[in-house]
XYZ file of C-alpha atoms in Angstrom:
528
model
C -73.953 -5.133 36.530
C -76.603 -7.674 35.606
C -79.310 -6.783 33.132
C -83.276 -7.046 34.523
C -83.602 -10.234 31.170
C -80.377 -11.883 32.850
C -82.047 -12.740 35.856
C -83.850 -16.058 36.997
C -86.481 -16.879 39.083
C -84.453 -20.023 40.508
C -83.016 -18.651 43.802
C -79.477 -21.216 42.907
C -79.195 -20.056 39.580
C -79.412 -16.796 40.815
C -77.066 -17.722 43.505
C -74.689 -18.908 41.113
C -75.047 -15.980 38.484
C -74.119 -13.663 41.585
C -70.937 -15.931 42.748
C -70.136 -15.614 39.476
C -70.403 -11.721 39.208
C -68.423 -11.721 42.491
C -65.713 -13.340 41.053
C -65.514 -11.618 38.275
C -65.704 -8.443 40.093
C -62.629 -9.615 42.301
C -60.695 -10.540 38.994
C -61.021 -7.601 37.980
C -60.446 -5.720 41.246
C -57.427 -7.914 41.298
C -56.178 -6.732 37.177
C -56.760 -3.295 38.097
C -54.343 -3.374 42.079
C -51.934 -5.304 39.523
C -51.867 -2.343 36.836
C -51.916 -0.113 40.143
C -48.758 -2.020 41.301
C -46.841 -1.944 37.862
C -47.639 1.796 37.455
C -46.047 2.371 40.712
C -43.196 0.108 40.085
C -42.691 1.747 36.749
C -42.695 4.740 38.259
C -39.956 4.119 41.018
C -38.117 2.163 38.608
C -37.830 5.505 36.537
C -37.253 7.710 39.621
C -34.455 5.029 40.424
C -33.176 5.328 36.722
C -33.360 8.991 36.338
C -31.677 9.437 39.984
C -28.647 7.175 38.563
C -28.212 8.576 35.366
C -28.195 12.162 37.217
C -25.581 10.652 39.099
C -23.169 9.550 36.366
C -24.334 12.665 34.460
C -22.748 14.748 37.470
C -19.640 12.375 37.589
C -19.303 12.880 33.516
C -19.712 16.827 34.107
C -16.918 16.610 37.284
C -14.166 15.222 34.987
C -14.878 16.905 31.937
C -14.441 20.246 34.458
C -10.815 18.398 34.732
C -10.317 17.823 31.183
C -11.503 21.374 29.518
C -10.271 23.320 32.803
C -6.655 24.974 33.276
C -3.991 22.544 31.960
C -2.256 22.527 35.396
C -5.499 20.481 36.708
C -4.070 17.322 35.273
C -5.849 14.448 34.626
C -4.522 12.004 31.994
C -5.923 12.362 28.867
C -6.401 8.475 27.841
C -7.253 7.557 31.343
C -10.281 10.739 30.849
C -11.333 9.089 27.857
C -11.606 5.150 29.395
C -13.593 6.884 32.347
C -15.966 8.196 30.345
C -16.234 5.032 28.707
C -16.982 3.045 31.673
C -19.358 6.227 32.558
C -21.482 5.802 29.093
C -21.645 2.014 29.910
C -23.490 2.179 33.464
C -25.890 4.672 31.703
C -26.640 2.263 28.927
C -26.764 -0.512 31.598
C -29.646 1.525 33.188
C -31.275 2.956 30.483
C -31.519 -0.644 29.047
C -32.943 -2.051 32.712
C -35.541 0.785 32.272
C -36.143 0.011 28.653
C -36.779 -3.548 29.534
C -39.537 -2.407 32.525
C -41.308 -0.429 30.249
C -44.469 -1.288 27.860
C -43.493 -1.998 23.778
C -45.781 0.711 22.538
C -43.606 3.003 25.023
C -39.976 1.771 23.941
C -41.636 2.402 20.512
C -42.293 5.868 20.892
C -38.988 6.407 22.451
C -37.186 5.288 19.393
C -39.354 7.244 17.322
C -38.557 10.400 19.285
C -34.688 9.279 19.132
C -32.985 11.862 16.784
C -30.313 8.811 15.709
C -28.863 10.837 12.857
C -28.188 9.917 9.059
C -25.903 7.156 8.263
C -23.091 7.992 5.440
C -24.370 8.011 2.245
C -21.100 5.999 0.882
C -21.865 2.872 2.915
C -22.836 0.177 1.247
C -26.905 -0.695 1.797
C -28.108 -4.352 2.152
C -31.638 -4.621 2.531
C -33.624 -7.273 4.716
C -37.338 -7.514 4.175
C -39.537 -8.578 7.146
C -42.645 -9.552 5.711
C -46.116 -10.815 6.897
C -46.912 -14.453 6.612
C -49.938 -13.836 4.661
C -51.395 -11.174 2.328
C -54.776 -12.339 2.824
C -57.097 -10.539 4.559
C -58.392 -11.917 8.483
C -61.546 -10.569 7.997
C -62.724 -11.377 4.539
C -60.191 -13.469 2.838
C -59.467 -10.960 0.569
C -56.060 -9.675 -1.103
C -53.626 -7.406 1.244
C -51.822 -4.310 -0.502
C -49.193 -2.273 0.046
C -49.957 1.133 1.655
C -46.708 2.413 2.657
C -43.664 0.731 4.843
C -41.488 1.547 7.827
C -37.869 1.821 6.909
C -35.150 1.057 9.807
C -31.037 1.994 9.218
C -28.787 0.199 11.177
C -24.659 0.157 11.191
C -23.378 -3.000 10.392
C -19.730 -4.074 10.752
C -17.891 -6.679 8.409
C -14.694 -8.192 10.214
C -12.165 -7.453 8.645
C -10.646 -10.443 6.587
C -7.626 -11.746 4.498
C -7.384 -12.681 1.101
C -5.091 -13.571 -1.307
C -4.184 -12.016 -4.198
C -2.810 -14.714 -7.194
C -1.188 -12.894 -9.671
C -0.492 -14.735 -13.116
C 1.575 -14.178 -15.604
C 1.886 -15.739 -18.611
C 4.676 -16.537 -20.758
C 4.499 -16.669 -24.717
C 6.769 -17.660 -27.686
C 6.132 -18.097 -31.301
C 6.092 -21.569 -32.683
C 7.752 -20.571 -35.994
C 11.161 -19.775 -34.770
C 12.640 -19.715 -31.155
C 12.447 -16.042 -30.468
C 12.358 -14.901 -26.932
C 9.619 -15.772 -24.847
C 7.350 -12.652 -23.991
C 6.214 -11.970 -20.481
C 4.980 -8.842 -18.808
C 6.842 -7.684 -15.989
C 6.124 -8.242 -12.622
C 4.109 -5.190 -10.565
C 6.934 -3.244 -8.550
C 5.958 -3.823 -4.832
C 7.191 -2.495 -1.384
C 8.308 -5.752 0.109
C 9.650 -7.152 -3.413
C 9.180 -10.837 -3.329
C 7.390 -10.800 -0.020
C 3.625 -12.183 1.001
C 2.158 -8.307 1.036
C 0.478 -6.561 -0.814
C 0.937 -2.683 -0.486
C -2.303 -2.297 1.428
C -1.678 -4.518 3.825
C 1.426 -3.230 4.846
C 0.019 0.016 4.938
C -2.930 -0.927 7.610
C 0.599 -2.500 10.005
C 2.003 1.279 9.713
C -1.766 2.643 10.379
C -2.264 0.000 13.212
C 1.052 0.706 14.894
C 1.483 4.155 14.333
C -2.510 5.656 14.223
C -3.940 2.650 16.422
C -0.918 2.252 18.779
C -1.596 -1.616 17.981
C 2.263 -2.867 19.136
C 3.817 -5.470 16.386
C 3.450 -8.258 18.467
C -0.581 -7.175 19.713
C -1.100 -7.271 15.683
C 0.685 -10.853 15.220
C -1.732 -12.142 17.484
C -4.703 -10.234 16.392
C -4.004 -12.502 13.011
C -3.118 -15.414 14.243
C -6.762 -15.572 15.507
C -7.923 -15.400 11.909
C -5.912 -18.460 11.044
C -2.700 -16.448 9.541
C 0.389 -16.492 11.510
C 2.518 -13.887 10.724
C 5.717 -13.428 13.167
C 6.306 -10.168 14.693
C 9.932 -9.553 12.852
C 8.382 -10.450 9.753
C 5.983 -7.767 10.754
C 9.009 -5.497 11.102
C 10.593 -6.109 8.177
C 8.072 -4.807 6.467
C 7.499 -1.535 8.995
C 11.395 -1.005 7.947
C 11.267 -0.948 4.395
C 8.326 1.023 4.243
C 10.055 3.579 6.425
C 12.898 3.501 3.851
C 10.305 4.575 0.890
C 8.527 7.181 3.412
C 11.780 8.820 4.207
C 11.724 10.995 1.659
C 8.457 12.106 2.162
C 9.380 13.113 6.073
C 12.182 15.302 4.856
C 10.546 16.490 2.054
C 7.691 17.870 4.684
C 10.114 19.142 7.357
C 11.843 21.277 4.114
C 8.365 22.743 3.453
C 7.570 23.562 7.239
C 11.185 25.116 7.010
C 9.644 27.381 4.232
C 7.380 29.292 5.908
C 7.377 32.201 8.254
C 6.357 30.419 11.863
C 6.995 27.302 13.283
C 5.845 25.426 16.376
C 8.611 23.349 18.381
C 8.473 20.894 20.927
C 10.024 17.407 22.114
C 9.016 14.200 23.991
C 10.889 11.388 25.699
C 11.504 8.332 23.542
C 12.519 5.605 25.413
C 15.050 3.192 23.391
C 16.153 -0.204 24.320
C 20.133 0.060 25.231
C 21.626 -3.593 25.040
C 24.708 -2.852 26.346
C 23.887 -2.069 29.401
C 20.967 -4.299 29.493
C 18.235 -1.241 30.121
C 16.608 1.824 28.438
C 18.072 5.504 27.269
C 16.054 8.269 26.732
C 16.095 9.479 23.276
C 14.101 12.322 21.696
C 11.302 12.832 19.404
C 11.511 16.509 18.379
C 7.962 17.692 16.584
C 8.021 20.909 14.523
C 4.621 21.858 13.400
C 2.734 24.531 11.137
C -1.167 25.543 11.743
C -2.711 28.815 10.541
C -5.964 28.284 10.722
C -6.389 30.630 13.746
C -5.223 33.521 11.977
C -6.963 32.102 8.459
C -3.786 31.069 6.721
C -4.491 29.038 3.643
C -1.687 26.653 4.178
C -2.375 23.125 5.421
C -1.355 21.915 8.837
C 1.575 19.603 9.246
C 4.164 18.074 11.831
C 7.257 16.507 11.388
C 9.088 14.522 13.422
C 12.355 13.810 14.016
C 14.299 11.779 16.301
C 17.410 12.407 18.274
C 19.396 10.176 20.603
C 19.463 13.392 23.519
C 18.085 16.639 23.780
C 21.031 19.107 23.241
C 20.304 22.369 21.911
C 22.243 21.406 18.979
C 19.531 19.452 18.085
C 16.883 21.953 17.446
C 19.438 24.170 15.395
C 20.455 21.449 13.158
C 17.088 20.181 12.422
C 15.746 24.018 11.651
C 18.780 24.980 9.643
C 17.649 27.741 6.890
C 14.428 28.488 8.861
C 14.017 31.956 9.519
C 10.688 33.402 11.146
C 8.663 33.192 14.382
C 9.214 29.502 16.738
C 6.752 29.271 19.049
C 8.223 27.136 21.850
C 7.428 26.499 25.486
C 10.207 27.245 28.308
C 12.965 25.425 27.637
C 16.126 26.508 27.331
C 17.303 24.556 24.562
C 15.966 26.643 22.136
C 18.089 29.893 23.115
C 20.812 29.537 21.087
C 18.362 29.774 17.941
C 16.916 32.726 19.510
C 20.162 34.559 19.284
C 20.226 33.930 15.714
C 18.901 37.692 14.210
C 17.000 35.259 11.983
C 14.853 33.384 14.510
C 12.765 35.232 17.224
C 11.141 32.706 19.798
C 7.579 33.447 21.570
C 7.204 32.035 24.261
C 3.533 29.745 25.878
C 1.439 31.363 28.324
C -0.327 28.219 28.974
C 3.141 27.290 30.960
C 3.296 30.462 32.611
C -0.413 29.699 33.902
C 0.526 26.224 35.067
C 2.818 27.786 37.464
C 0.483 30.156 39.236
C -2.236 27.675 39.443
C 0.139 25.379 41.075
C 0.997 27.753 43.907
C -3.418 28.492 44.371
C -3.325 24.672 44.986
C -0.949 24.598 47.723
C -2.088 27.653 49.385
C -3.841 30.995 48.742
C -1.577 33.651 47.031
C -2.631 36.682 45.923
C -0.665 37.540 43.612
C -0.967 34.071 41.790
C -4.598 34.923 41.941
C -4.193 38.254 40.146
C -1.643 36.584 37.581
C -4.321 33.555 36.558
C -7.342 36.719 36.453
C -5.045 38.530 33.735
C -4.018 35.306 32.096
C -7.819 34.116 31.793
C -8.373 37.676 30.636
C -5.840 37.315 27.799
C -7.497 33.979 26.716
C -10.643 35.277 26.477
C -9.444 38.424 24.267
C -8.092 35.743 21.974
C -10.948 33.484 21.642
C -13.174 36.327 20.051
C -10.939 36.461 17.453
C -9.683 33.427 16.830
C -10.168 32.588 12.995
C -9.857 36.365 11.963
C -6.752 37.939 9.960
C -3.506 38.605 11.368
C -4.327 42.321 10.772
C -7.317 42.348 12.555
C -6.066 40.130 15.530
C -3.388 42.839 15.693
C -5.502 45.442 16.086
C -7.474 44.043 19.006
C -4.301 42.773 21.166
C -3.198 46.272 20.451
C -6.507 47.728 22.240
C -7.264 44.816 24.326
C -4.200 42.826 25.167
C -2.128 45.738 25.654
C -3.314 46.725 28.829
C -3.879 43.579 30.363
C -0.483 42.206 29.998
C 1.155 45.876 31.227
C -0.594 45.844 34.239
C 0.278 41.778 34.623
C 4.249 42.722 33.642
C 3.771 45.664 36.925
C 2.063 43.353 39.025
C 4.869 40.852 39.003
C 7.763 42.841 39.166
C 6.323 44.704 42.226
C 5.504 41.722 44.365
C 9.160 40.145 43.287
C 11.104 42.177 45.818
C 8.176 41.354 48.782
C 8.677 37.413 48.713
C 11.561 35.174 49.556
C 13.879 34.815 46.070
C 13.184 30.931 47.217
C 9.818 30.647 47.081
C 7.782 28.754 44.338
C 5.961 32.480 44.236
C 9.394 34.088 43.130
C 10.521 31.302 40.742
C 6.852 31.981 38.829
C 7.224 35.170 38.380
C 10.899 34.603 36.950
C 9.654 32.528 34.755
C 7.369 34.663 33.651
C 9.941 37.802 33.343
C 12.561 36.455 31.902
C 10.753 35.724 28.901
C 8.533 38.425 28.534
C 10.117 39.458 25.184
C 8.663 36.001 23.461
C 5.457 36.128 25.924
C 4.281 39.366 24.648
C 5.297 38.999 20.857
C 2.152 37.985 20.292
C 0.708 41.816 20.605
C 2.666 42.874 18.004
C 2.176 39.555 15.392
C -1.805 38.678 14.605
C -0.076 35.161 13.359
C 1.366 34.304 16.953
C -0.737 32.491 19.377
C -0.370 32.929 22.254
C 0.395 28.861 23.704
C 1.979 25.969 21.921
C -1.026 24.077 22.270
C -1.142 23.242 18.782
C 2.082 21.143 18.614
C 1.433 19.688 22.088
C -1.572 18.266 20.649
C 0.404 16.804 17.757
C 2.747 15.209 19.462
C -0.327 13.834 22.012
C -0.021 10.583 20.084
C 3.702 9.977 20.287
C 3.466 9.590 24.042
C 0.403 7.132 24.032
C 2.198 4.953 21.151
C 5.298 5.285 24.277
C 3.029 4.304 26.721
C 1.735 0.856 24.681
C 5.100 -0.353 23.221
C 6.977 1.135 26.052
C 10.239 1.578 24.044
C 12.162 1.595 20.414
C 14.135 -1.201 19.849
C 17.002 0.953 18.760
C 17.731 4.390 17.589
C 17.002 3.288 14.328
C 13.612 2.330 15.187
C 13.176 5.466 17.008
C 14.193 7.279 13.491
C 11.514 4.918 11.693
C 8.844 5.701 14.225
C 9.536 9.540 13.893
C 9.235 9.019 10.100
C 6.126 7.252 9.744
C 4.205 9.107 12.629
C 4.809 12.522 10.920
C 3.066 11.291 7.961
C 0.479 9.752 9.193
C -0.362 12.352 12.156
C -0.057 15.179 9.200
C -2.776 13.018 7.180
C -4.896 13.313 10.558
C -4.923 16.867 11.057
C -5.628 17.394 7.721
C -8.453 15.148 7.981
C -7.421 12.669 5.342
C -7.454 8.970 5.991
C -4.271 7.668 6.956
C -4.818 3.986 5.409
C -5.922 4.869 2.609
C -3.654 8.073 1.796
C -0.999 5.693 2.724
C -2.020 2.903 0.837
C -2.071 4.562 -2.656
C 1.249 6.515 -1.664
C 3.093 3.039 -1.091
C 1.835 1.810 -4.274
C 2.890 5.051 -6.591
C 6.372 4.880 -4.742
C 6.629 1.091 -5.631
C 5.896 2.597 -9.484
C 8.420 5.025 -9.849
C 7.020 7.869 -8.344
C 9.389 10.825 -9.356
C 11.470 12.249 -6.485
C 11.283 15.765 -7.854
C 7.750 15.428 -7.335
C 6.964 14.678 -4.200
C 4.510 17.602 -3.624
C 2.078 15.018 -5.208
C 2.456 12.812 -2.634
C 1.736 15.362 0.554
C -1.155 14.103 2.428
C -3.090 17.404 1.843
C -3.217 16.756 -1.984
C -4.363 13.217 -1.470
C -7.993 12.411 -2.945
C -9.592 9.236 -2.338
């Protein structure tokens, strides 16, 4: 609007003060469409971002329904986790686009609403200061102080680098006489006379054996920092460490042998055969201990041990002088330690539970429906008191468990006789039967659980180190690999760093480290 003093009594200047108002009025007409137009845009940009990420939300949901469901609903574990990967990266591919649409005061207040967490104290802090150009005021030319700052925390990554280490030593002798010259000794190493140091041979175990980094994947991985390194000379020094960690393994495996319960289970090793120009199968045997579900105050451990077949021999060799509980899955293997009066065996119900669900796949059975309603009710007894005392977890299998698994045991042996002795129906349930001594043990123990899910898991990493260096060179690397992957999978579970637990162990067995101490040297007592 023009003010009454704004306006002339010349009819072209008042022409031209109206033209102007015109335009003016259609600039602004024209700012206020364009706001119009980016609000809407904005707005079906973030109905076009939110539908999206709903979308890979409900994809993320679908196969974590795979992952956490029954086990029988395979899908494979590493190729779960690089989905999700891929998953997380479209959503931060749209949430960026969106980001990038939106105003800077709103991307502001979106970080400040971010809950981002606390950074680990430990790290190391390097502070940047942004600062204005000038600490005079605009206004009056005045001096600027400080009335508070804004303090940002982000994670910063170092690449990893080589150095090298120059050791000197010098030599002395007296001038007076020719005495002998005086030197102190060299520092005891691993690889005597070799280029590493103890550390970094212990980050080739931890890349191979924790990383599943193959010898060959690491060779190149240096060679791209300048420092070629062949892969044999890399396994030279995987071997003699194995030698010194030897010790350790069967020093582990005699303290698992100790105790009252045991977990047992074996994988397929794969080991190059040159005579006949292809692979055998060997086998990694795992024997674990975990009593944290029933509060047990010793500290979790596998060991593993490697075998060239998968004889039953095998398991009663390895557990000779163990007498107690071994909680196994199906095989039959393990029978002929059963019959020991020493060793009683109980048996998984997670395989049992596989084999019903497999027949509700095919078809609808109703007595594999039953079976997986009792099973899931047996599960769900357990996970209210998982954690408590074997006492206590006694006492509510007793009242609880009981029942469940009497009516399961009478469901099953009734609808045996009604189906063909052929079908997959009938071969579940005999599964199921013919081990119902070891399934239901777990009633009567508080310190048996009732699947072997714990030593699955442990041996989880055995078959993805399999799956990246495909085979063993020989039996004698499949022995190695068993050695070194019980240590450094018992330093996991116990939640101690495996590089550096195993880079101070390497360097106290290089000193001397006494033999009849080896307690010491168990992951569990390791502080950093």
């Amino acid at each position: 609007m023009l003010a009454a003093a704004d306006l002339s009594d010349d009819p072209e200047v008042l022409r031209a003060m109206i033209v102007a108002a015109n335009a003016k009025t259609a600039l602004l007409t024209a700012e206020v469409e364009r706001i119009n137009a980016d609000a809407e845009l904005r707005a079906i940009a973030q109905a076009e971002a939110d539908g999206e990420i709903a979308r890979l939300n409900s994809i993320i949901a679908a196969f974590m329904r795979h992952r956490f469901g029954p086990r029988s609903e395979k899908l494979d574990d590493d190729q779960f986790e690089l989905v999700l990967e891929d998953l997380g990266i479209a959503i931060a591919m749209v949430e960026a686009k969106l980001d990038a649409a939106s105003s800077a005061k709103a991307r502001a207040e979106k970080q400040r609403r971010t809950n981002r967490g606390q950074l680990p104290v430990h790290l190391e802090r390097v502070e940047q200061l942004v600062d204005v150009d000038s600490k005079q005021c605009a206004c009056c030319g005045g001096d600027l102080h400080a009335i508070g700052e804004d303090v940002a925390e982000r994670l910063d990554k170092v690449p990893a680098s080589f150095r090298v280490l120059v050791t000197r030593r010098p030599r002395y002798a007296c001038r007076s006489c020719e005495g002998e010259v005086v030197q102190a000794p060299a520092p005891l190493r691993i690889v005597e006379g070799g280029l590493p140091t103890d550390a970094l041979v212990a980050q080739v175990l931890v890349s191979k054996y924790a990383d599943h980094l193959p010898l060959y994947r690491q060779a190149q991985i240096y060679a791209r920092q300048g420092v070629n390194l062949d892969r044999s000379t890399l396994a030279d020094w995987t071997g003699r460490a194995a030698w010194w960690l030897t010790p350790l393994r069967d020093h582990l495996l005699a303290l698992l042998k100790r105790g009252p319960r045991l977990f047992a289970d074996e994988t397929t090793a794969p080991v190059l055969d040159p005579g006949r120009r292809r692979t055998k199968t060997g086998q990694i045997w795992a024997y674990a201990r975990d009593d944290r579900p029933w509060g047990g105050t010793d500290p979790p451990a596998v060991a593993f041990i490697y075998a060239p077949d998968r004889k039953s021999e095998r398991p009663l060799a390895h557990l000779a002088g163990f007498s107690g509980i071994l909680q196994v899955d199906g095989y039959a293997g393990y029978n002929k330690l059963g019959r020991r009066n020493d060793v009683a065996l109980a048996f998984c119900w997670s395989h049992v539970r596989r084999k019903f669900f497999e027949l509700t796949k095919d078809d609808t059975s109703p007595t594999a429906t039953e079976a997986l309603q009792l099973i899931k009710a047996l599960y769900a007894v357990d996970d209210a008191i998982r954690g408590q005392s074997p006492d206590m977890r006694r006492s509510v299998r007793q009242e609880q468990s009981l029942p469940i698994v009497t009516t399961l045991h009478r469901l099953l042996t009734a609808r045996l006789g009604l189906v063909s002795a052929k079908s997959k129906l009938a071969e579940a349930i005999r599964y199921a039967t013919t081990r119902w001594t070891g399934l239901t043990l777990f009633v009567d123990d508080g310190r048996v659980e009732l699947d072997s899910n714990i030593v699955e898991r442990a041996i989880r990493p055995i078959a993805l180190n399999r799956k990246n260096a495909l085979f063993a060179g020989s039996d004698d690397g499949g022995a190695n690999w068993a050695v070194i992957a019980s240590l450094i999978e018992t330093a996991k579970i116990n939640a101690v760093d495996p590089l550096a637990w195993l880079t101070d162990t390497l360097e106290r067995l290089a000193r001397g480290h006494s033999s009849k101490n080896l307690d010491q040297l168990m992951p569990w007592n390791f502080r950093s």
